[in-house]
């Protein structure tokens, strides 16, 4: 459950009215609930208590330093995909020894940095990568802990841009080739074969695909464990969340909990997976991002203009696809609510940003409450893959971020000054 709720007509994050934040800090503005982040982390951590495990939060979903710090304090490890993310984790007080370094294209410099910092594992995605890690480890006189990412060739039933576990995409090593690869890797003297990893995709709302993948891979993991003395099995991330509707509204019937709708919950996930994982006797790693951060954040925006054309009502807001690209990129649904709830008829509206692209919309023809110019809206479930995918397109600043904890509020990222956007650009000498 998340901590965004109406008190009377006003939408709150924990104990803080969101409109107060919008007025104080300006919009567009990301707001995160610490209680929600922590609640989701604990829920998964508790559900998996039946096996020795480590939850490694996927930093790519939300990499704000305060978010990372809050999770590090709860004992979280981190799934990282770049040297930059490792630097962030360290800056936030996270432990490199609880970091799993993933990604298909790790550079020499990134590998060296991560080795020096002592990450828990490099999740390698190809044979050339294993050779590269081995070479660098030899130069540094170290043994690099590695796992190979197995591609189980399982359909995750999710959006094609976020499916990763089939042979159609660039991730991992084909299931049938993994054993021979471990045998060859075992001869590389500067590698320590520590585990096996897999990840089948993101926003998976049923347990079935996870179970199918674990069932398929577990016997292979057992053989590799016996042969190479492995220590862990990472089952990846991908637990889906409720986007639609994300908020309990006036009538209770309108909103049903994930469990009531048959959507994945940590309890269901654990109930089906723990019995398959327990017999392996290995440490289980998980790499959830969205499940922890998704419903812990909203993006606040102000209605600048209402434009009525013959056919449409456009609510032109001050947030845009550079702040939250998911609707434009994946046709993703984000629920849009007013910070001041009111009854009355709904009007079919398109909520659009100021960017010069017709793809710059947050919804189309969606029945929304009637609003006035100057009012604020919240785009819900924006805590994962929101701010982190932000860009400076149209020379727009990256939006600020605020963290709420009970009644307390902290600005955890300031609004980027416009001059900072082009601070590293130069006029060529011959144009001076
Ligand atoms: N582990 C690996 C190896 C991954 O590639 C990912 C996500 C995760 C864990 C975390 O997945 P999660 O638990 O958050 O589903 N930008 C897209 C999602 C891309 C996911 C990429 N990989 C979106 O906005 O939906």
CSV table of C-alpha atoms and ligand atoms in Angstrom, one decimal:
chain,number,residue,atom,x,y,z
A,1,UNK,CA,0.0,0.0,0.0
A,2,UNK,CA,1.1,3.5,-0.6
A,3,UNK,CA,0.8,6.7,1.4
A,4,UNK,CA,-1.0,9.0,-1.1
A,5,UNK,CA,-4.6,9.5,0.0
A,6,UNK,CA,-7.3,12.1,0.2
A,7,UNK,CA,-8.2,13.7,3.5
A,8,UNK,CA,-11.5,15.4,2.7
A,9,UNK,CA,-10.9,17.0,-0.7
A,10,UNK,CA,-7.2,17.4,-0.4
A,11,UNK,CA,-4.6,14.9,-1.6
A,12,UNK,CA,-1.9,14.1,0.9
A,13,UNK,CA,1.5,12.4,0.8
A,14,UNK,CA,1.7,10.9,4.3
A,15,UNK,CA,0.8,13.9,6.5
A,16,UNK,CA,1.7,16.6,4.0
A,17,UNK,CA,-0.9,18.2,1.7
A,18,UNK,CA,0.5,18.0,-1.8
A,19,UNK,CA,-0.9,21.4,-2.9
A,20,UNK,CA,1.2,23.0,-0.2
A,21,UNK,CA,4.3,21.4,-1.7
A,22,UNK,CA,3.4,22.4,-5.2
A,23,UNK,CA,3.0,26.1,-4.1
A,24,UNK,CA,6.1,26.1,-2.0
A,25,UNK,CA,8.5,24.4,-4.4
A,26,UNK,CA,6.9,25.1,-7.7
A,27,UNK,CA,6.0,22.5,-10.4
A,28,UNK,CA,6.8,20.2,-12.1
A,29,UNK,CA,7.8,18.5,-8.8
A,30,UNK,CA,8.4,14.9,-7.9
A,31,UNK,CA,7.3,13.9,-4.4
A,32,UNK,CA,8.3,10.7,-2.7
A,33,UNK,CA,6.9,9.0,0.3
A,34,UNK,CA,9.6,7.4,2.5
A,35,UNK,CA,7.0,5.3,4.4
A,36,UNK,CA,5.9,3.8,1.1
A,37,UNK,CA,9.4,3.0,0.0
A,38,UNK,CA,10.2,1.4,3.3
A,39,UNK,CA,6.9,-0.4,3.5
A,40,UNK,CA,7.4,-2.0,0.1
A,41,UNK,CA,11.0,-3.0,0.9
A,42,UNK,CA,10.0,-4.6,4.2
A,43,UNK,CA,7.0,-6.4,2.6
A,44,UNK,CA,9.2,-8.2,0.1
A,45,UNK,CA,12.0,-8.7,2.6
A,46,UNK,CA,9.6,-10.3,5.1
A,47,UNK,CA,7.8,-12.4,2.5
A,48,UNK,CA,11.1,-14.0,1.5
A,49,UNK,CA,12.1,-14.8,5.0
A,50,UNK,CA,12.0,-18.5,4.2
A,51,UNK,CA,15.3,-18.4,2.3
A,52,UNK,CA,18.6,-16.6,3.0
A,53,UNK,CA,18.2,-13.6,0.7
A,54,UNK,CA,19.3,-10.1,-0.1
A,55,UNK,CA,17.0,-7.5,-1.8
A,56,UNK,CA,19.1,-5.4,-4.2
A,57,UNK,CA,17.1,-2.4,-5.1
A,58,UNK,CA,17.4,-1.6,-8.8
A,59,UNK,CA,19.0,1.8,-8.7
A,60,UNK,CA,18.0,2.5,-12.3
A,61,UNK,CA,14.3,2.9,-11.2
A,62,UNK,CA,15.1,5.8,-8.8
A,63,UNK,CA,18.6,6.8,-8.0
A,64,UNK,CA,18.0,9.8,-5.8
A,65,UNK,CA,20.6,9.8,-3.0
A,66,UNK,CA,18.0,10.1,-0.2
A,67,UNK,CA,16.0,7.2,-1.7
A,68,UNK,CA,19.2,5.1,-1.7
A,69,UNK,CA,20.1,6.2,1.8
A,70,UNK,CA,16.7,5.3,3.2
A,71,UNK,CA,16.9,1.8,1.6
A,72,UNK,CA,20.5,1.3,2.6
A,73,UNK,CA,19.5,1.9,6.2
A,74,UNK,CA,17.0,-0.9,6.0
A,75,UNK,CA,19.8,-3.2,4.9
A,76,UNK,CA,19.1,-3.1,1.1
A,77,UNK,CA,21.7,-4.1,-1.4
A,78,UNK,CA,21.7,-2.5,-4.8
A,79,UNK,CA,21.5,-3.7,-8.4
A,80,UNK,CA,23.6,-1.3,-10.4
A,81,UNK,CA,24.2,-0.9,-14.2
A,82,UNK,CA,27.0,1.6,-14.5
A,83,UNK,CA,30.0,3.0,-12.7
A,84,UNK,CA,27.9,6.1,-12.2
A,85,UNK,CA,25.3,4.2,-10.2
A,86,UNK,CA,28.0,2.7,-8.1
A,87,UNK,CA,29.3,6.1,-7.3
A,88,UNK,CA,25.8,7.2,-6.3
A,89,UNK,CA,25.4,4.2,-4.0
A,90,UNK,CA,28.7,4.9,-2.3
A,91,UNK,CA,27.8,8.6,-2.0
A,92,UNK,CA,24.5,7.6,-0.4
A,93,UNK,CA,26.2,5.4,2.2
A,94,UNK,CA,25.4,2.0,0.5
A,95,UNK,CA,27.7,-0.9,0.8
A,96,UNK,CA,29.6,-2.0,-2.4
A,97,UNK,CA,29.8,-5.5,-1.0
A,98,UNK,CA,26.0,-5.6,-1.4
A,99,UNK,CA,26.1,-4.5,-5.0
A,100,UNK,CA,25.4,-6.6,-8.1
A,101,UNK,CA,26.8,-5.0,-11.2
A,102,UNK,CA,24.6,-5.8,-14.2
A,103,UNK,CA,24.5,-4.7,-17.8
A,104,UNK,CA,25.6,-5.9,-21.3
A,105,UNK,CA,28.2,-3.3,-22.0
A,106,UNK,CA,30.4,-2.7,-18.9
A,107,UNK,CA,33.4,-0.6,-19.9
A,108,UNK,CA,37.1,-1.3,-18.8
A,109,UNK,CA,37.0,1.7,-16.5
A,110,UNK,CA,33.7,0.7,-14.9
A,111,UNK,CA,35.0,-2.8,-14.3
A,112,UNK,CA,38.2,-1.6,-12.7
A,113,UNK,CA,36.3,0.9,-10.5
A,114,UNK,CA,33.8,-1.8,-9.4
A,115,UNK,CA,36.6,-4.3,-8.7
A,116,UNK,CA,38.5,-1.8,-6.6
A,117,UNK,CA,35.3,-0.9,-4.7
A,118,UNK,CA,34.7,-4.6,-4.0
A,119,UNK,CA,31.2,-5.3,-5.5
A,120,UNK,CA,29.5,-8.5,-4.5
A,121,UNK,CA,29.2,-9.8,-8.1
A,122,UNK,CA,29.6,-8.9,-11.7
A,123,UNK,CA,26.6,-10.3,-13.6
A,124,UNK,CA,28.2,-11.0,-16.9
A,125,UNK,CA,26.2,-11.1,-20.1
A,126,UNK,CA,28.7,-12.6,-22.6
A,127,UNK,CA,31.9,-14.6,-22.9
A,128,UNK,CA,34.0,-11.6,-24.1
A,129,UNK,CA,32.8,-9.8,-21.0
A,130,UNK,CA,34.1,-12.6,-18.7
A,131,UNK,CA,37.5,-12.4,-20.5
A,132,UNK,CA,37.6,-8.7,-20.0
A,133,UNK,CA,36.8,-8.9,-16.3
A,134,UNK,CA,39.4,-11.7,-15.9
A,135,UNK,CA,42.1,-9.6,-17.6
A,136,UNK,CA,41.4,-6.5,-15.5
A,137,UNK,CA,41.3,-8.6,-12.3
A,138,UNK,CA,44.7,-10.1,-13.2
A,139,UNK,CA,46.2,-6.7,-13.7
A,140,UNK,CA,44.9,-5.6,-10.3
A,141,UNK,CA,46.0,-8.9,-8.8
A,142,UNK,CA,42.4,-9.7,-7.7
A,143,UNK,CA,39.8,-12.4,-8.2
A,144,UNK,CA,36.6,-11.0,-9.6
A,145,UNK,CA,33.3,-12.4,-8.3
A,146,UNK,CA,31.1,-13.2,-11.3
A,147,UNK,CA,27.8,-14.7,-12.2
A,148,UNK,CA,26.5,-15.4,-15.7
A,149,UNK,CA,23.1,-14.0,-16.6
A,150,UNK,CA,21.0,-16.9,-18.0
A,151,UNK,CA,18.5,-16.1,-20.6
A,152,UNK,CA,15.7,-18.6,-19.8
A,153,UNK,CA,13.7,-17.9,-23.0
A,154,UNK,CA,10.5,-17.4,-21.1
A,155,UNK,CA,7.7,-15.0,-22.2
A,156,UNK,CA,7.1,-12.5,-19.5
A,157,UNK,CA,3.9,-11.2,-21.0
A,158,UNK,CA,4.8,-7.5,-20.7
A,159,UNK,CA,5.5,-4.6,-23.0
A,160,UNK,CA,8.0,-5.5,-25.8
A,161,UNK,CA,10.4,-2.7,-24.8
A,162,UNK,CA,10.7,-4.2,-21.3
A,163,UNK,CA,10.8,-7.9,-22.0
A,164,UNK,CA,14.3,-9.3,-21.5
A,165,UNK,CA,14.0,-13.1,-21.0
A,166,UNK,CA,13.6,-14.3,-24.6
A,167,UNK,CA,16.2,-15.0,-27.3
A,168,UNK,CA,14.8,-12.1,-29.3
A,169,UNK,CA,16.7,-9.6,-27.1
A,170,UNK,CA,20.3,-8.7,-26.3
A,171,UNK,CA,20.3,-9.9,-22.7
A,172,UNK,CA,22.1,-12.9,-21.1
A,173,UNK,CA,23.5,-16.1,-22.4
A,174,UNK,CA,21.2,-18.7,-24.0
A,175,UNK,CA,20.1,-21.3,-21.5
A,176,UNK,CA,21.6,-24.2,-23.5
A,177,UNK,CA,25.0,-22.6,-23.6
A,178,UNK,CA,25.4,-21.7,-20.0
A,179,UNK,CA,27.0,-24.9,-18.6
A,180,UNK,CA,29.7,-25.0,-21.2
A,181,UNK,CA,30.4,-21.3,-20.6
A,182,UNK,CA,30.8,-21.9,-16.8
A,183,UNK,CA,33.2,-24.8,-17.6
A,184,UNK,CA,35.4,-22.5,-19.7
A,185,UNK,CA,35.1,-19.6,-17.2
A,186,UNK,CA,36.3,-21.9,-14.4
A,187,UNK,CA,39.7,-22.0,-16.2
A,188,UNK,CA,40.1,-18.2,-16.0
A,189,UNK,CA,42.3,-17.8,-13.0
A,190,UNK,CA,41.2,-14.4,-11.9
A,191,UNK,CA,37.5,-15.1,-11.8
A,192,UNK,CA,35.6,-16.5,-8.8
A,193,UNK,CA,32.4,-18.1,-10.0
A,194,UNK,CA,30.0,-16.9,-7.3
A,195,UNK,CA,26.5,-17.3,-8.6
A,196,UNK,CA,23.9,-17.4,-11.4
A,197,UNK,CA,21.6,-14.6,-12.4
A,198,UNK,CA,18.5,-14.2,-14.4
A,199,UNK,CA,15.9,-11.5,-15.1
A,200,UNK,CA,12.9,-12.0,-17.4
A,201,UNK,CA,11.4,-8.6,-17.7
A,202,UNK,CA,9.7,-5.7,-16.0
A,203,UNK,CA,6.1,-4.9,-14.8
A,204,UNK,CA,5.2,-8.5,-14.7
A,205,UNK,CA,1.8,-8.7,-12.9
A,206,UNK,CA,1.5,-12.5,-12.6
A,207,UNK,CA,3.6,-15.0,-10.7
A,208,UNK,CA,3.4,-17.5,-13.5
A,209,UNK,CA,6.3,-16.3,-15.6
A,210,UNK,CA,8.6,-16.1,-12.6
A,211,UNK,CA,7.7,-19.5,-11.5
A,212,UNK,CA,8.2,-20.9,-15.0
A,213,UNK,CA,11.6,-19.3,-15.2
A,214,UNK,CA,12.7,-20.5,-11.8
A,215,UNK,CA,11.4,-24.1,-12.5
A,216,UNK,CA,13.4,-24.1,-15.7
A,217,UNK,CA,16.6,-22.7,-14.4
A,218,UNK,CA,16.8,-24.3,-10.9
A,219,UNK,CA,18.1,-27.7,-12.1
A,220,UNK,CA,20.8,-26.0,-14.0
A,221,UNK,CA,21.7,-23.9,-11.0
A,222,UNK,CA,21.9,-27.0,-8.9
A,223,UNK,CA,24.4,-28.6,-11.3
A,224,UNK,CA,26.5,-25.4,-11.5
A,225,UNK,CA,26.5,-25.2,-7.7
A,226,UNK,CA,27.8,-28.7,-7.4
A,227,UNK,CA,30.4,-28.2,-10.0
A,228,UNK,CA,31.7,-24.8,-9.2
A,229,UNK,CA,30.7,-24.2,-5.5
A,230,UNK,CA,28.4,-21.3,-6.2
A,231,UNK,CA,27.0,-19.1,-3.4
A,232,UNK,CA,24.0,-17.3,-4.8
A,233,UNK,CA,21.1,-17.4,-7.3
A,234,UNK,CA,19.7,-14.0,-8.4
A,235,UNK,CA,16.1,-14.2,-9.6
A,236,UNK,CA,16.2,-10.6,-10.9
A,237,UNK,CA,13.5,-8.0,-10.5
A,238,UNK,CA,10.3,-7.3,-12.5
A,239,UNK,CA,7.5,-7.5,-9.9
A,240,UNK,CA,4.7,-5.4,-11.4
A,241,UNK,CA,2.6,-2.8,-9.6
A,242,UNK,CA,-0.9,-1.4,-9.9
A,243,UNK,CA,-1.0,1.6,-12.2
A,244,UNK,CA,-4.7,1.7,-13.0
A,245,UNK,CA,-6.3,3.0,-10.9
A,246,UNK,CA,-3.5,3.6,-8.4
A,247,UNK,CA,-5.6,5.5,-5.9
A,248,UNK,CA,-8.6,4.6,-3.7
A,249,UNK,CA,-11.3,6.9,-4.8
A,250,UNK,CA,-14.7,8.0,-3.6
A,251,UNK,CA,-16.4,4.6,-4.1
A,252,UNK,CA,-14.5,1.7,-2.5
A,253,UNK,CA,-15.7,-0.5,-5.3
A,254,UNK,CA,-13.7,1.5,-7.7
A,255,UNK,CA,-10.4,0.5,-6.1
A,256,UNK,CA,-9.4,-3.0,-5.3
A,257,UNK,CA,-6.1,-4.1,-3.7
A,258,UNK,CA,-3.5,-5.9,-5.9
A,259,UNK,CA,-4.4,-9.1,-4.1
A,260,UNK,CA,-8.1,-8.7,-4.8
A,261,UNK,CA,-7.4,-8.2,-8.4
A,262,UNK,CA,-5.2,-11.2,-8.8
A,263,UNK,CA,-2.1,-9.0,-9.4
A,264,UNK,CA,1.2,-10.2,-8.0
A,265,UNK,CA,2.0,-9.5,-4.3
A,266,UNK,CA,5.2,-10.3,-2.4
A,267,UNK,CA,3.3,-12.9,-0.5
A,268,UNK,CA,2.1,-14.7,-3.6
A,269,UNK,CA,5.5,-14.4,-5.2
A,270,UNK,CA,7.2,-15.8,-2.2
A,271,UNK,CA,4.7,-18.6,-1.7
A,272,UNK,CA,5.3,-19.9,-5.2
A,273,UNK,CA,9.0,-19.3,-5.4
A,274,UNK,CA,10.4,-20.1,-1.9
A,275,UNK,CA,9.6,-23.8,-2.1
A,276,UNK,CA,11.5,-24.0,-5.4
A,277,UNK,CA,14.4,-22.0,-4.1
A,278,UNK,CA,14.9,-23.5,-0.7
A,279,UNK,CA,16.2,-26.9,-1.8
A,280,UNK,CA,19.0,-25.2,-3.7
A,281,UNK,CA,20.5,-24.1,-0.4
A,282,UNK,CA,21.9,-20.9,-2.0
A,283,UNK,CA,21.5,-17.3,-1.1
A,284,UNK,CA,18.8,-15.7,-3.1
A,285,UNK,CA,19.2,-12.3,-4.6
A,286,UNK,CA,16.3,-10.1,-5.9
A,287,UNK,CA,16.6,-7.0,-7.9
A,288,UNK,CA,13.2,-5.2,-7.6
A,289,UNK,CA,13.0,-1.5,-8.7
A,290,UNK,CA,9.5,-0.6,-9.6
A,291,UNK,CA,7.9,-2.7,-6.8
A,292,UNK,CA,9.7,-0.6,-4.2
A,293,UNK,CA,9.8,2.9,-5.8
A,294,UNK,CA,6.9,2.9,-8.3
A,295,UNK,CA,4.0,3.8,-6.1
A,296,UNK,CA,6.2,5.7,-3.7
A,297,UNK,CA,6.3,8.8,-6.0
A,298,UNK,CA,4.1,11.2,-7.8
A,299,UNK,CA,4.8,14.0,-10.3
A,300,UNK,CA,2.9,17.3,-9.5
A,301,UNK,CA,2.1,19.6,-12.4
A,302,UNK,CA,0.1,22.8,-12.9
A,303,UNK,CA,-2.6,23.4,-15.5
A,304,UNK,CA,-1.3,26.3,-17.5
A,305,UNK,CA,-4.0,26.6,-20.2
A,306,UNK,CA,-7.2,24.9,-21.1
A,307,UNK,CA,-7.5,24.7,-24.9
A,308,UNK,CA,-10.8,23.6,-26.4
A,309,UNK,CA,-10.8,22.7,-30.1
A,310,UNK,CA,-13.8,21.4,-31.9
A,311,UNK,CA,-13.1,17.9,-30.9
A,312,UNK,CA,-10.9,17.9,-27.9
A,313,UNK,CA,-10.2,19.4,-24.5
A,314,UNK,CA,-6.5,19.9,-23.9
A,315,UNK,CA,-5.2,20.5,-20.5
A,316,UNK,CA,-1.8,22.0,-21.2
A,317,UNK,CA,0.3,21.4,-18.1
A,318,UNK,CA,3.8,22.5,-17.1
A,319,UNK,CA,5.2,18.9,-16.9
A,320,UNK,CA,6.3,17.3,-20.1
A,321,UNK,CA,7.7,14.1,-21.7
A,322,UNK,CA,11.2,15.3,-20.6
A,323,UNK,CA,10.0,14.9,-16.9
A,324,UNK,CA,8.1,11.6,-17.4
A,325,UNK,CA,8.6,9.8,-20.6
A,326,UNK,CA,6.7,6.6,-19.9
A,327,UNK,CA,3.4,7.5,-21.6
A,328,UNK,CA,5.2,8.7,-24.8
A,329,UNK,CA,7.7,5.9,-24.8
A,330,UNK,CA,5.7,2.8,-23.7
A,331,UNK,CA,2.1,4.1,-24.0
A,332,UNK,CA,2.2,3.7,-20.3
A,333,UNK,CA,-0.8,4.6,-18.2
A,334,UNK,CA,-0.4,6.9,-15.2
A,335,UNK,CA,-3.4,7.8,-13.3
A,336,UNK,CA,-4.0,11.6,-13.2
A,337,UNK,CA,-5.9,13.1,-10.3
A,338,UNK,CA,-6.6,16.6,-9.0
A,339,UNK,CA,-5.0,17.7,-5.8
A,340,UNK,CA,-8.5,19.0,-4.8
A,341,UNK,CA,-11.0,16.4,-5.3
A,342,UNK,CA,-14.4,17.4,-6.4
A,343,UNK,CA,-17.5,15.7,-7.7
A,344,UNK,CA,-19.4,16.6,-10.9
A,345,UNK,CA,-19.3,15.4,-14.4
A,346,UNK,CA,-16.0,14.3,-15.9
A,347,UNK,CA,-14.8,15.7,-19.2
A,348,UNK,CA,-12.8,13.7,-21.7
A,349,UNK,CA,-9.4,15.4,-21.7
A,350,UNK,CA,-5.9,15.2,-23.2
A,351,UNK,CA,-3.3,16.1,-20.7
A,352,UNK,CA,-0.3,17.4,-22.7
A,353,UNK,CA,3.0,19.1,-22.0
A,354,UNK,CA,4.6,22.2,-23.6
A,355,UNK,CA,7.1,20.2,-25.7
A,356,UNK,CA,7.0,20.6,-29.4
A,357,UNK,CA,6.1,17.0,-30.2
A,358,UNK,CA,2.7,15.4,-30.6
A,359,UNK,CA,3.9,12.5,-28.5
A,360,UNK,CA,4.2,14.9,-25.5
A,361,UNK,CA,1.0,13.7,-23.7
A,362,UNK,CA,0.2,12.0,-20.5
A,363,UNK,CA,-3.2,10.8,-21.5
A,364,UNK,CA,-5.7,11.1,-24.4
A,365,UNK,CA,-9.5,11.3,-24.2
A,366,UNK,CA,-9.5,10.3,-20.6
A,367,UNK,CA,-12.5,11.3,-18.5
A,368,UNK,CA,-11.1,13.7,-15.8
A,369,UNK,CA,-12.8,15.9,-13.3
A,370,UNK,CA,-13.3,19.5,-14.6
A,371,UNK,CA,-10.4,21.6,-13.6
A,372,UNK,CA,-9.5,25.3,-13.9
A,373,UNK,CA,-6.3,27.0,-15.1
A,374,UNK,CA,-3.9,27.3,-12.3
A,375,UNK,CA,-5.0,24.1,-10.5
A,376,UNK,CA,-2.7,21.3,-9.8
A,377,UNK,CA,-2.7,17.7,-11.0
A,378,UNK,CA,-0.8,14.6,-9.8
A,379,UNK,CA,0.5,12.0,-12.1
A,380,UNK,CA,0.6,8.9,-9.9
A,381,UNK,CA,3.0,5.9,-9.8
A,382,UNK,CA,5.8,8.0,-11.0
A,383,UNK,CA,8.4,7.0,-8.5
A,384,UNK,CA,10.0,4.4,-10.8
A,385,UNK,CA,11.5,5.3,-14.2
A,386,UNK,CA,10.2,8.8,-13.8
A,387,UNK,CA,12.8,11.3,-12.7
A,388,UNK,CA,15.7,9.0,-13.7
A,389,UNK,CA,14.6,9.0,-17.3
A,390,UNK,CA,14.3,12.8,-17.3
A,391,UNK,CA,16.1,14.8,-19.9
A,392,UNK,CA,16.8,18.4,-20.8
A,393,UNK,CA,14.9,18.3,-24.1
A,394,UNK,CA,13.7,21.7,-25.1
A,395,UNK,CA,16.2,23.1,-22.6
A,396,UNK,CA,13.9,22.3,-19.8
A,397,UNK,CA,15.3,21.8,-16.3
A,398,UNK,CA,15.3,18.5,-14.6
A,399,UNK,CA,12.4,18.7,-12.1
A,400,UNK,CA,13.2,18.9,-8.4
A,401,UNK,CA,12.5,16.1,-6.0
A,402,UNK,CA,11.0,16.2,-2.5
A,403,UNK,CA,11.1,13.4,0.1
A,404,UNK,CA,8.3,13.3,2.7
A,405,UNK,CA,8.6,11.4,6.0
A,406,UNK,CA,5.5,11.8,8.2
A,407,UNK,CA,5.2,15.5,8.6
A,408,UNK,CA,8.7,16.2,7.5
A,409,UNK,CA,9.7,17.4,4.1
A,410,UNK,CA,13.1,17.7,2.5
A,411,UNK,CA,14.2,18.9,-0.9
A,412,UNK,CA,16.3,16.0,-2.1
A,413,UNK,CA,17.1,17.5,-5.5
A,414,UNK,CA,16.9,21.1,-6.3
A,415,UNK,CA,15.5,22.4,-9.5
A,416,UNK,CA,18.3,22.5,-12.1
A,417,UNK,CA,19.1,26.1,-13.0
A,418,UNK,CA,18.8,26.7,-16.8
A,419,UNK,CA,22.5,27.9,-17.0
A,420,UNK,CA,23.5,24.5,-15.5
A,421,UNK,CA,22.0,22.8,-18.5
A,422,UNK,CA,24.5,24.4,-21.0
A,423,UNK,CA,27.3,25.0,-18.5
A,424,UNK,CA,29.6,22.4,-20.2
A,425,UNK,CA,29.0,23.6,-23.7
A,426,UNK,CA,31.5,25.8,-25.6
A,427,UNK,CA,31.5,28.2,-28.5
A,428,UNK,CA,34.0,26.8,-31.1
A,429,UNK,CA,37.2,29.0,-31.4
A,430,UNK,CA,36.5,29.8,-35.0
A,431,UNK,CA,33.1,31.2,-34.1
A,432,UNK,CA,34.4,33.5,-31.4
B,1,LIG,N1,17.3,-6.4,-12.9
B,1,LIG,C1,17.6,-6.2,-14.2
B,1,LIG,C2,18.7,-7.0,-14.8
B,1,LIG,C3,16.9,-5.3,-15.0
B,1,LIG,O1,17.2,-5.2,-16.3
B,1,LIG,C4,15.9,-4.5,-14.4
B,1,LIG,C5,15.1,-3.6,-15.2
B,1,LIG,C6,15.6,-4.8,-13.1
B,1,LIG,C7,16.3,-5.7,-12.4
B,1,LIG,C8,14.5,-4.0,-12.3
B,1,LIG,O2,13.3,-4.2,-12.9
B,1,LIG,P1,12.0,-3.8,-12.1
B,1,LIG,O3,11.9,-4.6,-10.8
B,1,LIG,O4,12.0,-2.3,-11.9
B,1,LIG,O5,10.9,-4.1,-13.0
B,1,LIG,N2,12.0,2.0,-18.1
B,1,LIG,C9,11.1,0.9,-18.1
B,1,LIG,C10,11.6,-0.3,-17.3
B,1,LIG,C11,12.9,-0.8,-17.7
B,1,LIG,C12,13.4,-1.9,-16.9
B,1,LIG,C13,14.8,-2.2,-17.2
B,1,LIG,N3,15.4,-3.3,-16.4
B,1,LIG,C14,9.7,1.4,-17.7
B,1,LIG,O6,9.6,2.6,-17.4
B,1,LIG,O7,8.8,0.7,-17.6
